[in-house]
Amino acid sequence: MDDIHQDNERNLVENYMKQHCIEDLLDETVNCILENRPTNPYCELARLIESKSMPEILEVSVNSGFGEKGHCAVNAIVLTNMGVFYGTCGLPKKTFEEGVDILQDFEQITSKIDDLLKGADPRNLRDIDTKLISIPNLNPSVCVAVSIACCRAGAKHRGIPLYRYLC
């Protein structure tokens, strides 16, 4: 019985390694290290492996706050496997003049957005925006704040400055 369990475990490990191309990744990074011989091979190894990781949104949260000059704003925080990224969008002045309740239940909004975007690639802004606008009655400022945070995450994951990412 132990032999069957060991064979099953071995097959699971082999399939996992094939699915994620782990052996190929390690071969490629080790060859790059040996070819370039950086002064700190461990940091370079970490950088090379990180550059190969697939970007993924782990968590999204949205809350109200204050933007420039003390105006009310929506703040979005997008956590990916490479860091935390922020987006802020001011609220139009007419929102308050018309009595629209923008300071909604951000816990509920966060839950909806987090459920939709968890696991998504922050570089695929079209997909992110499509998912955001599918949420009924979502204030456009919330969409913009989340999109801005995702743009920052996408630029970081591509390793380019935000202004180049947006062009």
mmCIF file of C-alpha atoms in Angstrom:
data_model
loop_
_atom_site.group_PDB
_atom_site.id
_atom_site.type_symbol
_atom_site.label_atom_id
_atom_site.label_comp_id
_atom_site.label_asym_id
_atom_site.label_seq_id
_atom_site.Cartn_x
_atom_site.Cartn_y
_atom_site.Cartn_z
ATOM 1 C CA MET A 1 0.000 0.000 0.000
ATOM 2 C CA ASP A 2 2.874 2.409 0.743
ATOM 3 C CA ASP A 3 4.260 1.905 -2.765
ATOM 4 C CA ILE A 4 0.935 2.988 -4.278
ATOM 5 C CA HIS A 5 0.845 6.089 -2.054
ATOM 6 C CA GLN A 6 4.440 6.958 -2.996
ATOM 7 C CA ASP A 7 3.682 6.495 -6.706
ATOM 8 C CA ASN A 8 0.606 8.727 -6.417
ATOM 9 C CA GLU A 9 2.594 11.393 -4.570
ATOM 10 C CA ARG A 10 5.413 11.195 -7.138
ATOM 11 C CA ASN A 11 2.885 11.605 -9.974
ATOM 12 C CA LEU A 12 1.305 14.600 -8.237
ATOM 13 C CA VAL A 13 4.706 16.255 -7.822
ATOM 14 C CA GLU A 14 5.737 15.553 -11.424
ATOM 15 C CA ASN A 15 2.445 16.893 -12.769
ATOM 16 C CA TYR A 16 2.734 19.999 -10.616
ATOM 17 C CA MET A 17 6.264 20.661 -11.847
ATOM 18 C CA LYS A 18 5.192 20.198 -15.482
ATOM 19 C CA GLN A 19 2.091 22.341 -15.072
ATOM 20 C CA HIS A 20 4.107 25.265 -13.699
ATOM 21 C CA CYS A 21 7.252 24.655 -15.821
ATOM 22 C CA ILE A 22 9.354 24.729 -12.658
ATOM 23 C CA GLU A 23 12.219 22.676 -14.075
ATOM 24 C CA ASP A 24 12.436 24.894 -17.183
ATOM 25 C CA LEU A 25 12.371 28.031 -15.056
ATOM 26 C CA LEU A 26 15.150 26.783 -12.788
ATOM 27 C CA ASP A 27 17.283 25.692 -15.759
ATOM 28 C CA GLU A 28 16.847 29.066 -17.440
ATOM 29 C CA THR A 29 17.636 31.103 -14.322
ATOM 30 C CA VAL A 30 20.644 29.010 -13.308
ATOM 31 C CA ASN A 31 22.053 29.235 -16.859
ATOM 32 C CA CYS A 32 21.572 33.013 -16.820
ATOM 33 C CA ILE A 33 23.356 33.260 -13.455
ATOM 34 C CA LEU A 34 26.268 31.152 -14.683
ATOM 35 C CA GLU A 35 26.520 33.082 -17.942
ATOM 36 C CA ASN A 36 26.458 36.547 -16.365
ATOM 37 C CA ARG A 37 28.072 35.723 -12.992
ATOM 38 C CA PRO A 38 26.559 38.642 -11.053
ATOM 39 C CA THR A 39 28.268 39.813 -7.861
ATOM 40 C CA ASN A 40 25.214 38.800 -5.823
ATOM 41 C CA PRO A 41 23.806 35.674 -7.476
ATOM 42 C CA TYR A 42 21.066 35.222 -4.873
ATOM 43 C CA CYS A 43 19.525 38.639 -5.508
ATOM 44 C CA GLU A 44 19.775 38.106 -9.257
ATOM 45 C CA LEU A 45 18.194 34.663 -8.923
ATOM 46 C CA ALA A 46 15.319 36.160 -6.935
ATOM 47 C CA ARG A 47 14.891 38.950 -9.507
ATOM 48 C CA LEU A 48 14.861 36.511 -12.418
ATOM 49 C CA ILE A 49 12.307 34.235 -10.791
ATOM 50 C CA GLU A 50 10.133 37.191 -9.773
ATOM 51 C CA SER A 51 10.198 38.507 -13.348
ATOM 52 C CA LYS A 52 8.746 35.182 -14.518
ATOM 53 C CA SER A 53 5.906 35.125 -12.014
ATOM 54 C CA MET A 54 2.416 35.652 -13.338
ATOM 55 C CA PRO A 55 0.835 38.788 -11.909
ATOM 56 C CA GLU A 56 -2.225 38.111 -9.834
ATOM 57 C CA ILE A 57 -4.595 40.269 -7.819
ATOM 58 C CA LEU A 58 -4.766 38.868 -4.304
ATOM 59 C CA GLU A 59 -7.044 41.413 -2.655
ATOM 60 C CA VAL A 60 -8.862 44.661 -3.407
ATOM 61 C CA SER A 61 -10.286 47.168 -0.952
ATOM 62 C CA VAL A 62 -12.098 50.449 -1.476
ATOM 63 C CA ASN A 63 -12.837 53.240 0.981
ATOM 64 C CA SER A 64 -13.680 56.913 1.076
ATOM 65 C CA GLY A 65 -11.134 59.484 2.003
ATOM 66 C CA PHE A 66 -9.721 62.794 0.965
ATOM 67 C CA GLY A 67 -7.865 63.630 -2.204
ATOM 68 C CA GLU A 68 -6.006 66.738 -3.223
ATOM 69 C CA LYS A 69 -6.973 69.964 -1.478
ATOM 70 C CA GLY A 70 -9.165 68.110 1.000
ATOM 71 C CA HIS A 71 -11.837 67.097 -1.499
ATOM 72 C CA CYS A 72 -13.673 63.838 -0.903
ATOM 73 C CA ALA A 73 -12.295 60.934 -2.880
ATOM 74 C CA VAL A 74 -12.468 57.196 -3.361
ATOM 75 C CA ASN A 75 -9.308 55.274 -2.502
ATOM 76 C CA ALA A 76 -8.584 51.828 -3.908
ATOM 77 C CA ILE A 77 -5.905 49.441 -2.682
ATOM 78 C CA VAL A 78 -4.921 46.529 -4.909
ATOM 79 C CA LEU A 79 -2.652 43.864 -3.437
ATOM 80 C CA THR A 80 -0.827 41.677 -5.961
ATOM 81 C CA ASN A 81 1.898 39.089 -5.622
ATOM 82 C CA MET A 82 4.412 41.917 -6.211
ATOM 83 C CA GLY A 83 3.165 44.559 -3.844
ATOM 84 C CA VAL A 84 0.469 47.020 -2.862
ATOM 85 C CA PHE A 85 -0.810 49.599 -5.342
ATOM 86 C CA TYR A 86 -3.026 52.620 -4.722
ATOM 87 C CA GLY A 87 -5.498 54.560 -6.808
ATOM 88 C CA THR A 88 -7.507 57.630 -5.899
ATOM 89 C CA CYS A 89 -10.287 59.378 -7.741
ATOM 90 C CA GLY A 90 -11.945 62.554 -6.581
ATOM 91 C CA LEU A 91 -15.690 62.811 -6.347
ATOM 92 C CA PRO A 92 -17.483 65.455 -8.406
ATOM 93 C CA LYS A 93 -18.711 68.413 -6.397
ATOM 94 C CA LYS A 94 -22.224 67.988 -7.848
ATOM 95 C CA THR A 95 -22.388 64.573 -6.192
ATOM 96 C CA PHE A 96 -22.789 66.300 -2.858
ATOM 97 C CA GLU A 97 -24.873 69.194 -4.143
ATOM 98 C CA GLU A 98 -27.442 66.754 -5.553
ATOM 99 C CA GLY A 99 -27.510 64.817 -2.311
ATOM 100 C CA VAL A 100 -26.242 61.597 -3.889
ATOM 101 C CA ASP A 101 -25.024 59.215 -1.210
ATOM 102 C CA ILE A 102 -21.524 58.413 -2.457
ATOM 103 C CA LEU A 103 -20.274 57.405 0.953
ATOM 104 C CA GLN A 104 -21.931 54.063 0.428
ATOM 105 C CA ASP A 105 -21.311 50.876 2.270
ATOM 106 C CA PHE A 106 -17.710 50.393 1.149
ATOM 107 C CA GLU A 107 -17.529 47.051 2.909
ATOM 108 C CA GLN A 108 -20.149 45.667 0.542
ATOM 109 C CA ILE A 109 -18.543 47.325 -2.503
ATOM 110 C CA THR A 110 -15.134 45.970 -1.514
ATOM 111 C CA SER A 111 -16.558 42.482 -1.149
ATOM 112 C CA LYS A 112 -18.113 42.571 -4.638
ATOM 113 C CA ILE A 113 -14.991 43.971 -6.297
ATOM 114 C CA ASP A 114 -12.666 41.640 -4.403
ATOM 115 C CA ASP A 115 -14.744 38.601 -5.423
ATOM 116 C CA LEU A 116 -14.692 39.664 -9.085
ATOM 117 C CA LEU A 117 -11.025 40.620 -9.348
ATOM 118 C CA LYS A 118 -9.322 38.063 -7.107
ATOM 119 C CA GLY A 119 -6.932 36.037 -9.256
ATOM 120 C CA ALA A 120 -7.165 38.441 -12.218
ATOM 121 C CA ASP A 121 -4.098 39.704 -14.074
ATOM 122 C CA PRO A 122 -3.737 43.438 -13.258
ATOM 123 C CA ARG A 123 -2.133 43.989 -16.686
ATOM 124 C CA ASN A 124 -5.400 43.088 -18.423
ATOM 125 C CA LEU A 125 -7.152 46.389 -17.810
ATOM 126 C CA ARG A 126 -9.893 45.732 -20.363
ATOM 127 C CA ASP A 127 -10.943 42.616 -18.429
ATOM 128 C CA ILE A 128 -10.738 44.468 -15.106
ATOM 129 C CA ASP A 129 -12.836 47.392 -16.374
ATOM 130 C CA THR A 130 -15.398 45.022 -17.919
ATOM 131 C CA LYS A 131 -15.771 43.256 -14.592
ATOM 132 C CA LEU A 132 -16.061 46.542 -12.704
ATOM 133 C CA ILE A 133 -18.797 47.992 -14.915
ATOM 134 C CA SER A 134 -20.758 44.749 -14.557
ATOM 135 C CA ILE A 135 -21.416 45.674 -10.900
ATOM 136 C CA PRO A 136 -24.820 47.383 -10.773
ATOM 137 C CA ASN A 137 -24.913 51.004 -9.549
ATOM 138 C CA LEU A 138 -21.154 51.164 -8.952
ATOM 139 C CA ASN A 139 -20.051 54.780 -8.807
ATOM 140 C CA PRO A 140 -17.689 55.640 -11.712
ATOM 141 C CA SER A 141 -15.187 57.128 -9.245
ATOM 142 C CA VAL A 142 -14.799 53.692 -7.658
ATOM 143 C CA CYS A 143 -14.097 52.174 -11.094
ATOM 144 C CA VAL A 144 -11.500 54.824 -11.870
ATOM 145 C CA ALA A 145 -9.724 54.438 -8.516
ATOM 146 C CA VAL A 146 -9.484 50.648 -8.922
ATOM 147 C CA SER A 147 -8.353 51.025 -12.551
ATOM 148 C CA ILE A 148 -5.612 53.461 -11.540
ATOM 149 C CA ALA A 149 -4.331 51.042 -8.893
ATOM 150 C CA CYS A 150 -4.380 48.225 -11.465
ATOM 151 C CA CYS A 151 -2.474 50.403 -13.969
ATOM 152 C CA ARG A 152 0.225 50.965 -11.364
ATOM 153 C CA ALA A 153 0.341 47.234 -10.647
ATOM 154 C CA GLY A 154 0.486 46.417 -14.364
ATOM 155 C CA ALA A 155 3.390 48.819 -14.898
ATOM 156 C CA LYS A 156 5.299 47.318 -11.980
ATOM 157 C CA HIS A 157 4.693 43.766 -13.224
ATOM 158 C CA ARG A 158 5.926 44.750 -16.684
ATOM 159 C CA GLY A 159 8.928 46.506 -15.161
ATOM 160 C CA ILE A 160 8.282 49.846 -16.869
ATOM 161 C CA PRO A 161 7.377 53.329 -15.625
ATOM 162 C CA LEU A 162 3.672 54.119 -15.366
ATOM 163 C CA TYR A 163 3.792 56.782 -18.099
ATOM 164 C CA ARG A 164 5.230 54.253 -20.577
ATOM 165 C CA TYR A 165 2.709 51.635 -19.533
ATOM 166 C CA LEU A 166 -0.157 54.026 -20.277
ATOM 167 C CA CYS A 167 1.133 54.937 -23.773
#
